[in-house]
Coordinates of C-alpha atoms in Angstrom, one line a residue:
X18 CA 0.0 0.0 0.0
X19 CA 2.9 2.4 0.9
X20 CA 4.4 1.8 -2.5
X21 CA 1.1 2.4 -4.3
X22 CA 0.6 5.6 -2.4
X23 CA 4.1 6.8 -3.3
X24 CA 3.5 6.0 -6.9
X25 CA 0.2 7.9 -6.8
X26 CA 1.8 11.0 -5.1
X27 CA 4.6 11.0 -7.7
X28 CA 2.2 10.5 -10.6
X29 CA -0.2 13.3 -9.7
X30 CA 1.7 15.6 -7.5
X31 CA 5.5 15.4 -7.3
X32 CA 6.3 14.1 -10.8
X33 CA 10.0 13.6 -10.2
X34 CA 10.5 9.9 -11.1
X35 CA 9.5 8.2 -14.3
X36 CA 6.5 5.9 -14.5
X37 CA 7.6 4.6 -17.9
X38 CA 10.7 4.6 -20.1
X39 CA 11.4 3.6 -23.7
X40 CA 14.7 2.0 -23.9
X41 CA 16.2 1.5 -27.4
X42 CA 18.4 -1.5 -26.6
X43 CA 20.0 -1.5 -30.0
X44 CA 19.7 0.3 -33.4
X45 CA 20.7 -2.9 -35.2
X46 CA 18.0 -4.3 -37.4
X47 CA 17.8 -6.6 -40.4
X48 CA 14.9 -4.7 -41.8
X49 CA 14.9 -1.3 -43.6
X50 CA 11.3 -0.1 -43.3
X51 CA 10.4 2.8 -45.5
X52 CA 8.7 4.6 -42.6
X53 CA 11.4 4.0 -40.0
X54 CA 12.7 7.1 -38.2
X55 CA 16.1 5.7 -37.6
X56 CA 18.7 7.0 -40.0
X57 CA 20.7 3.9 -40.8
X58 CA 23.1 5.9 -42.9
X59 CA 24.3 8.0 -40.0
X60 CA 28.0 7.1 -39.3
X61 CA 27.6 6.3 -35.6
X62 CA 24.1 4.7 -35.6
X63 CA 25.4 1.2 -34.6
X64 CA 28.1 2.3 -32.2
X65 CA 28.2 2.3 -28.4
X66 CA 25.3 0.2 -27.3
X67 CA 25.1 0.0 -23.5
X68 CA 26.4 -3.3 -22.2
X69 CA 24.4 -5.7 -20.1
X70 CA 26.4 -4.7 -17.0
X71 CA 25.7 -1.0 -17.7
X72 CA 22.0 -1.7 -18.1
X73 CA 21.9 -3.7 -14.9
X74 CA 23.5 -0.8 -13.1
X75 CA 21.1 1.6 -14.7
X76 CA 18.1 -0.5 -13.7
X77 CA 18.9 0.0 -10.0
X78 CA 18.7 3.8 -10.3
X79 CA 15.4 4.5 -12.2
X80 CA 13.4 5.3 -9.0
X81 CA 10.7 3.6 -7.0
X82 CA 7.7 4.6 -9.2
X83 CA 8.5 3.0 -12.5
X84 CA 5.9 0.6 -13.7
X85 CA 6.7 -0.2 -17.3
X86 CA 9.7 -0.2 -19.6
X87 CA 9.3 -0.5 -23.4
X88 CA 12.3 -2.4 -24.9
X89 CA 12.7 -1.5 -28.5
X90 CA 15.1 -0.8 -31.3
X91 CA 16.1 -1.5 -34.1
X92 CA 15.1 -5.0 -33.6
X93 CA 15.4 -5.9 -29.9
X94 CA 15.6 -9.6 -30.4
X95 CA 18.9 -9.1 -32.2
X96 CA 20.4 -8.7 -28.7
X97 CA 21.2 -12.1 -27.4
X98 CA 21.0 -10.8 -23.8
X99 CA 17.5 -9.3 -24.2
X100 CA 16.1 -11.7 -21.6
X101 CA 18.8 -10.6 -19.1
X102 CA 17.9 -7.0 -19.8
X103 CA 14.2 -7.6 -19.1
X104 CA 15.1 -9.5 -16.0
X105 CA 17.2 -6.6 -14.7
X106 CA 14.3 -4.2 -15.0
X107 CA 11.9 -6.7 -13.3
X108 CA 14.3 -7.6 -10.4
X109 CA 16.2 -4.4 -9.9
X110 CA 13.7 -1.7 -10.8
X111 CA 10.5 -3.6 -9.8
X112 CA 8.7 -2.8 -13.0
X113 CA 5.3 -4.5 -13.4
X114 CA 5.4 -4.9 -17.2
X115 CA 7.9 -5.1 -20.0
X116 CA 6.6 -4.0 -23.4
X117 CA 8.6 -5.2 -26.4
X118 CA 8.1 -3.8 -29.9
X119 CA 9.4 -6.2 -32.6
X120 CA 9.0 -6.9 -36.3
X121 CA 8.5 -10.5 -35.2
X122 CA 11.0 -12.0 -37.5
X123 CA 12.7 -14.3 -34.9
X124 CA 10.1 -16.7 -33.5
X125 CA 12.7 -19.1 -32.2
X126 CA 14.3 -16.4 -30.1
X127 CA 10.9 -15.2 -28.9
X128 CA 10.0 -18.7 -27.9
X129 CA 13.2 -19.1 -25.9
X130 CA 12.7 -15.7 -24.2
X131 CA 9.1 -16.7 -23.2
X132 CA 10.2 -20.1 -21.9
X133 CA 12.8 -18.4 -19.7
X134 CA 10.3 -15.8 -18.4
X135 CA 7.6 -18.4 -17.6
X136 CA 10.1 -20.6 -15.8
X137 CA 11.5 -17.7 -13.8
X138 CA 8.6 -17.0 -11.5
X139 CA 8.9 -13.3 -12.1
X140 CA 5.8 -11.4 -10.9
X141 CA 5.2 -9.3 -14.0
X142 CA 3.8 -9.2 -17.5
X143 CA 5.4 -9.4 -20.9
X144 CA 3.6 -7.6 -23.7
X145 CA 4.9 -8.2 -27.3
X146 CA 3.8 -5.8 -30.0
X147 CA 4.4 -7.1 -33.6
X148 CA 4.3 -4.7 -36.5
X149 CA 2.4 -5.6 -39.7
X150 CA 1.9 -2.9 -42.2
X151 CA 0.5 -4.6 -45.3
X152 CA -0.3 -7.8 -47.0
X153 CA 2.4 -10.4 -47.4
X154 CA 4.2 -9.2 -50.6
X155 CA 3.9 -5.5 -49.9
X156 CA 4.9 -5.9 -46.2
X157 CA 8.1 -7.8 -47.1
X158 CA 8.9 -5.3 -49.8
X159 CA 8.4 -2.4 -47.5
X160 CA 10.6 -3.9 -44.8
X161 CA 13.0 -5.4 -47.3
X162 CA 13.1 -8.8 -45.6
X163 CA 11.7 -11.8 -47.6
X164 CA 9.4 -14.0 -45.6
X165 CA 9.0 -11.5 -42.7
X166 CA 5.2 -11.4 -42.9
X167 CA 4.9 -15.1 -42.3
X168 CA 7.4 -15.1 -39.5
X169 CA 5.6 -12.2 -37.8
X170 CA 2.3 -14.1 -37.8
X171 CA 4.1 -17.2 -36.6
X172 CA 5.5 -15.1 -33.7
X173 CA 2.1 -13.7 -32.9
X174 CA 0.4 -17.1 -32.8
X175 CA 3.3 -18.5 -30.8
X176 CA 2.4 -16.0 -28.0
X177 CA -1.3 -16.3 -28.4
X178 CA -1.4 -20.1 -28.3
X179 CA 0.7 -20.2 -25.1
X180 CA -2.3 -18.7 -23.4
X181 CA -0.2 -17.6 -20.5
X182 CA -1.9 -15.0 -18.2
X183 CA 1.2 -12.9 -18.0
X184 CA 2.2 -12.9 -21.7
X185 CA 0.2 -10.9 -24.2
X186 CA 0.7 -10.1 -27.9
X187 CA -0.9 -7.7 -30.3
X188 CA -0.4 -6.6 -33.8
X189 CA 0.4 -2.9 -34.4
X190 CA -0.6 -1.4 -37.7
X191 CA 1.2 1.8 -38.6
X192 CA -0.8 3.9 -41.1
X193 CA 1.6 5.4 -43.6
X194 CA 1.9 7.1 -47.0
X195 CA 2.3 3.7 -48.6
X196 CA -0.5 1.6 -47.0
X197 CA -3.2 4.1 -46.0
X198 CA -5.5 2.8 -48.8
X199 CA -5.3 -0.8 -47.6
X200 CA -5.3 -0.7 -43.8
X201 CA -9.0 -1.7 -43.4
X202 CA -8.6 -4.6 -45.7
X203 CA -5.4 -5.6 -43.9
X204 CA -7.2 -5.4 -40.5
X205 CA -10.0 -7.7 -41.8
X206 CA -7.5 -10.1 -43.2
X207 CA -5.4 -10.3 -40.0
X208 CA -8.6 -10.7 -37.9
X209 CA -9.7 -13.6 -40.2
X210 CA -6.3 -15.2 -39.7
X211 CA -6.8 -15.2 -35.9
X212 CA -5.3 -12.0 -34.7
X213 CA -7.3 -11.0 -31.6
X214 CA -5.5 -7.8 -30.5
X215 CA -4.7 -4.7 -32.4
X216 CA -3.2 -1.2 -32.0
X217 CA -3.0 1.6 -34.4
X218 CA -0.2 4.1 -35.0
X219 CA -0.2 7.2 -37.3
X220 CA 3.0 8.0 -39.2
X221 CA 4.8 10.9 -37.6
X222 CA 6.9 13.7 -39.0
X223 CA 10.1 12.6 -37.2
X224 CA 13.6 11.3 -37.9
X225 CA 14.1 10.5 -41.6
X226 CA 10.6 11.6 -42.6
X227 CA 10.7 15.3 -41.6
X228 CA 7.5 16.3 -43.3
X229 CA 4.3 14.8 -44.8
X230 CA 2.5 16.5 -47.7
X231 CA -0.8 18.0 -46.5
X232 CA -2.8 16.0 -49.0
X233 CA -1.2 12.8 -47.9
X234 CA -1.6 13.7 -44.3
X235 CA -5.4 13.9 -44.8
X236 CA -5.4 10.5 -46.4
X237 CA -3.4 9.0 -43.5
X238 CA -5.7 10.7 -41.1
X239 CA -8.9 9.3 -42.7
X240 CA -7.5 5.8 -42.7
X241 CA -6.3 6.1 -39.1
X242 CA -9.7 7.3 -38.1
X243 CA -11.5 4.4 -39.8
X244 CA -9.0 1.9 -38.3
X245 CA -9.2 3.2 -34.7
X246 CA -13.0 3.3 -34.9
X247 CA -13.1 -0.3 -36.0
X248 CA -10.7 -1.4 -33.3
X249 CA -12.9 0.3 -30.7
X250 CA -16.1 -1.2 -32.1
X251 CA -14.7 -4.8 -32.2
X252 CA -13.5 -4.5 -28.7
X253 CA -16.9 -3.3 -27.6
X254 CA -18.6 -6.2 -29.4
X255 CA -16.0 -8.5 -27.9
X256 CA -15.0 -9.7 -31.3
X257 CA -11.4 -9.0 -30.3
X258 CA -9.8 -9.1 -26.8
X259 CA -7.2 -6.5 -27.0
X260 CA -4.8 -6.8 -24.1
X261 CA -6.9 -9.6 -22.5
X262 CA -9.4 -9.7 -19.7
X263 CA -7.3 -8.8 -16.7
X264 CA -7.8 -5.5 -15.0
X265 CA -4.5 -4.3 -16.4
X266 CA -5.5 -5.4 -19.8
X267 CA -8.8 -3.6 -19.6
X268 CA -7.1 -0.4 -18.5
X269 CA -4.7 -0.6 -21.5
X270 CA -7.7 -1.1 -23.8
X271 CA -9.5 1.9 -22.4
X272 CA -6.4 4.0 -22.3
X273 CA -5.7 3.2 -26.0
X274 CA -9.2 4.2 -26.9
X275 CA -8.8 7.5 -25.2
X276 CA -5.6 8.1 -27.0
X277 CA -7.2 7.3 -30.4
X278 CA -9.9 9.8 -29.8
X279 CA -7.3 12.5 -28.7
X280 CA -5.0 11.9 -31.6
X281 CA -7.8 12.0 -34.1
X282 CA -8.4 15.6 -33.0
X283 CA -4.7 16.5 -33.2
X284 CA -3.3 14.9 -36.3
X285 CA -4.5 17.5 -38.8
X286 CA -4.8 20.3 -36.2
X287 CA -1.9 20.1 -33.7
X288 CA -2.9 21.9 -30.5
X289 CA -2.4 21.7 -26.8
X290 CA -4.9 19.6 -24.9
X291 CA -3.2 18.6 -21.6
X292 CA 0.2 18.9 -20.0
X293 CA 2.8 16.5 -21.4
X294 CA 4.7 14.3 -18.8
X295 CA 7.9 13.9 -20.9
X296 CA 11.0 14.7 -18.9
X297 CA 9.1 14.1 -15.6
X298 CA 7.1 10.8 -15.7
X299 CA 8.4 9.6 -19.1
X300 CA 11.7 9.5 -20.9
X301 CA 13.6 7.8 -23.7
X302 CA 17.0 6.0 -23.4
X303 CA 18.8 5.5 -26.7
X304 CA 21.1 2.6 -27.4
X305 CA 24.3 4.6 -26.6
X306 CA 23.0 5.9 -23.3
X307 CA 21.7 9.3 -24.4
X308 CA 18.6 10.3 -22.6
X309 CA 15.8 12.5 -24.0
X310 CA 12.4 13.5 -22.7
X311 CA 10.8 11.9 -25.7
X312 CA 11.5 10.9 -29.3
X313 CA 10.1 14.2 -30.8
X314 CA 12.3 16.8 -28.9
X315 CA 15.4 15.9 -30.8
X316 CA 17.3 19.0 -29.7
X317 CA 16.6 18.5 -26.0
X318 CA 19.2 15.9 -25.0
X319 CA 19.2 15.6 -21.2
X320 CA 22.6 13.9 -20.9
X321 CA 24.3 10.6 -21.4
X322 CA 24.1 7.9 -18.7
X323 CA 27.8 7.1 -19.0
X324 CA 28.6 10.7 -17.9
X325 CA 26.6 10.0 -14.7
X326 CA 28.1 6.5 -14.1
X327 CA 24.8 5.0 -15.1
X328 CA 22.9 6.8 -12.3
X329 CA 19.6 7.6 -14.0
X330 CA 18.2 9.6 -11.1
X331 CA 21.2 11.8 -11.0
X332 CA 20.8 12.6 -14.7
X333 CA 17.0 13.0 -14.3
X334 CA 17.5 15.7 -11.7
X335 CA 20.1 17.8 -13.6
X336 CA 19.8 21.3 -15.0
X337 CA 19.0 20.1 -18.5
X338 CA 16.1 18.1 -17.3
X339 CA 14.7 20.9 -15.2
X340 CA 15.1 23.3 -18.1
X341 CA 13.3 20.9 -20.4
X342 CA 10.4 20.4 -18.0
X343 CA 10.0 24.2 -17.8
X344 CA 10.2 24.4 -21.6
X345 CA 7.4 21.8 -22.0
X346 CA 5.2 23.7 -19.5
X347 CA 5.9 27.2 -20.8
X348 CA 5.4 26.3 -24.5
X349 CA 2.5 24.0 -23.9
X350 CA 4.4 21.4 -25.9
X351 CA 2.2 19.0 -27.8
X352 CA 2.4 16.3 -30.4
X353 CA 0.9 12.9 -31.4
X354 CA 3.6 10.7 -29.9
X355 CA 1.6 7.7 -28.5
X356 CA 4.1 6.6 -25.8
X357 CA 4.1 10.0 -24.1
X358 CA 0.3 10.2 -24.5
X359 CA -0.1 6.8 -22.7
X360 CA 1.5 8.3 -19.5
X361 CA -0.4 11.5 -20.0
X362 CA -3.7 9.7 -19.9
X363 CA -2.7 7.5 -16.9
X364 CA -1.2 10.4 -14.8
X365 CA -3.7 13.2 -15.5
X366 CA -6.8 13.7 -13.3
X367 CA -8.9 14.8 -16.3
X368 CA -8.8 11.3 -17.8
X369 CA -9.5 9.3 -14.6
X370 CA -13.3 9.4 -15.0
X371 CA -13.1 8.0 -18.5
X372 CA -10.6 5.4 -17.5
X373 CA -12.7 4.2 -14.6
X374 CA -15.9 4.4 -16.6
X375 CA -14.4 2.5 -19.5
X376 CA -13.1 -0.3 -17.4
X377 CA -16.5 -0.7 -15.6
X378 CA -18.2 -0.7 -19.0
X379 CA -15.9 -3.4 -20.2
X380 CA -17.3 -5.8 -17.6
X381 CA -20.9 -5.2 -18.7

């Protein structure tokens, strides 16, 4: 109870420790997706990944309020020590869930990872999000990996069929300039193939893709709107299960629905809605140890963990972080970055009634 009270005080009042972090454990990837924001041509893109020992040290210093870490990349399963990284966050940081975003191309590695997790007795959840952007041929061509679509579905079914209460999988569909006209057909096809959980992402102006033509932006928006409405409708009709029937899963389903509705208002007309928690309750750790408040504020580096001997809290309390939080507040910083919005919804009083009401409704 004391820990829950401390987390609540930090979330709604003090806002000094992260509730969630995105950790890019590597930039290495065997795919080259057309919409990826990583610049694989940058000279230092593959240099300086934090070692396991450094990550283990880091995991002891992220604070007492952290509930979730998103391990991503690159392709995270290219790290042979990915399980040990997850284990460090569970055991040293006390996180309740690890969210892993993957292209799903390594089902054997995923199977081994899950077998180790299930045998460990760790009290936590693993959520795997697999990306599928198009039908088989187009998906593989976009990601430039032959056979990837089949392997991704194999990975999804591998997780689904284990039917483990603490292991969840979903398929994330990113609506982009090259698939906007097919996402609804893709959704129906994946659902017919047994996919029971979906999430939607709208292509952002970030990284390699610095701008999207206004006409194309409207097309992406229209497809994103149709897709998110369908995801919500199928959840309400219980034709899909989303993140399962647990309380945490229901909260995640409702939280996503709130985000969809919010981003639908912001995608074509960016404007301030509620205070962003980046730099306070949410942050991003890149593969080389650089820490940022989010993925969007590319000119707001807070520091590098190696300069702080892997002490996250020391970095999180530095002048750069304080200045960044002031900048976010003073400028009413806003964007459509889903990861930051997840923490916004979960840590803002204005969304509590909708969260609670949505969860209650899900039981009816």
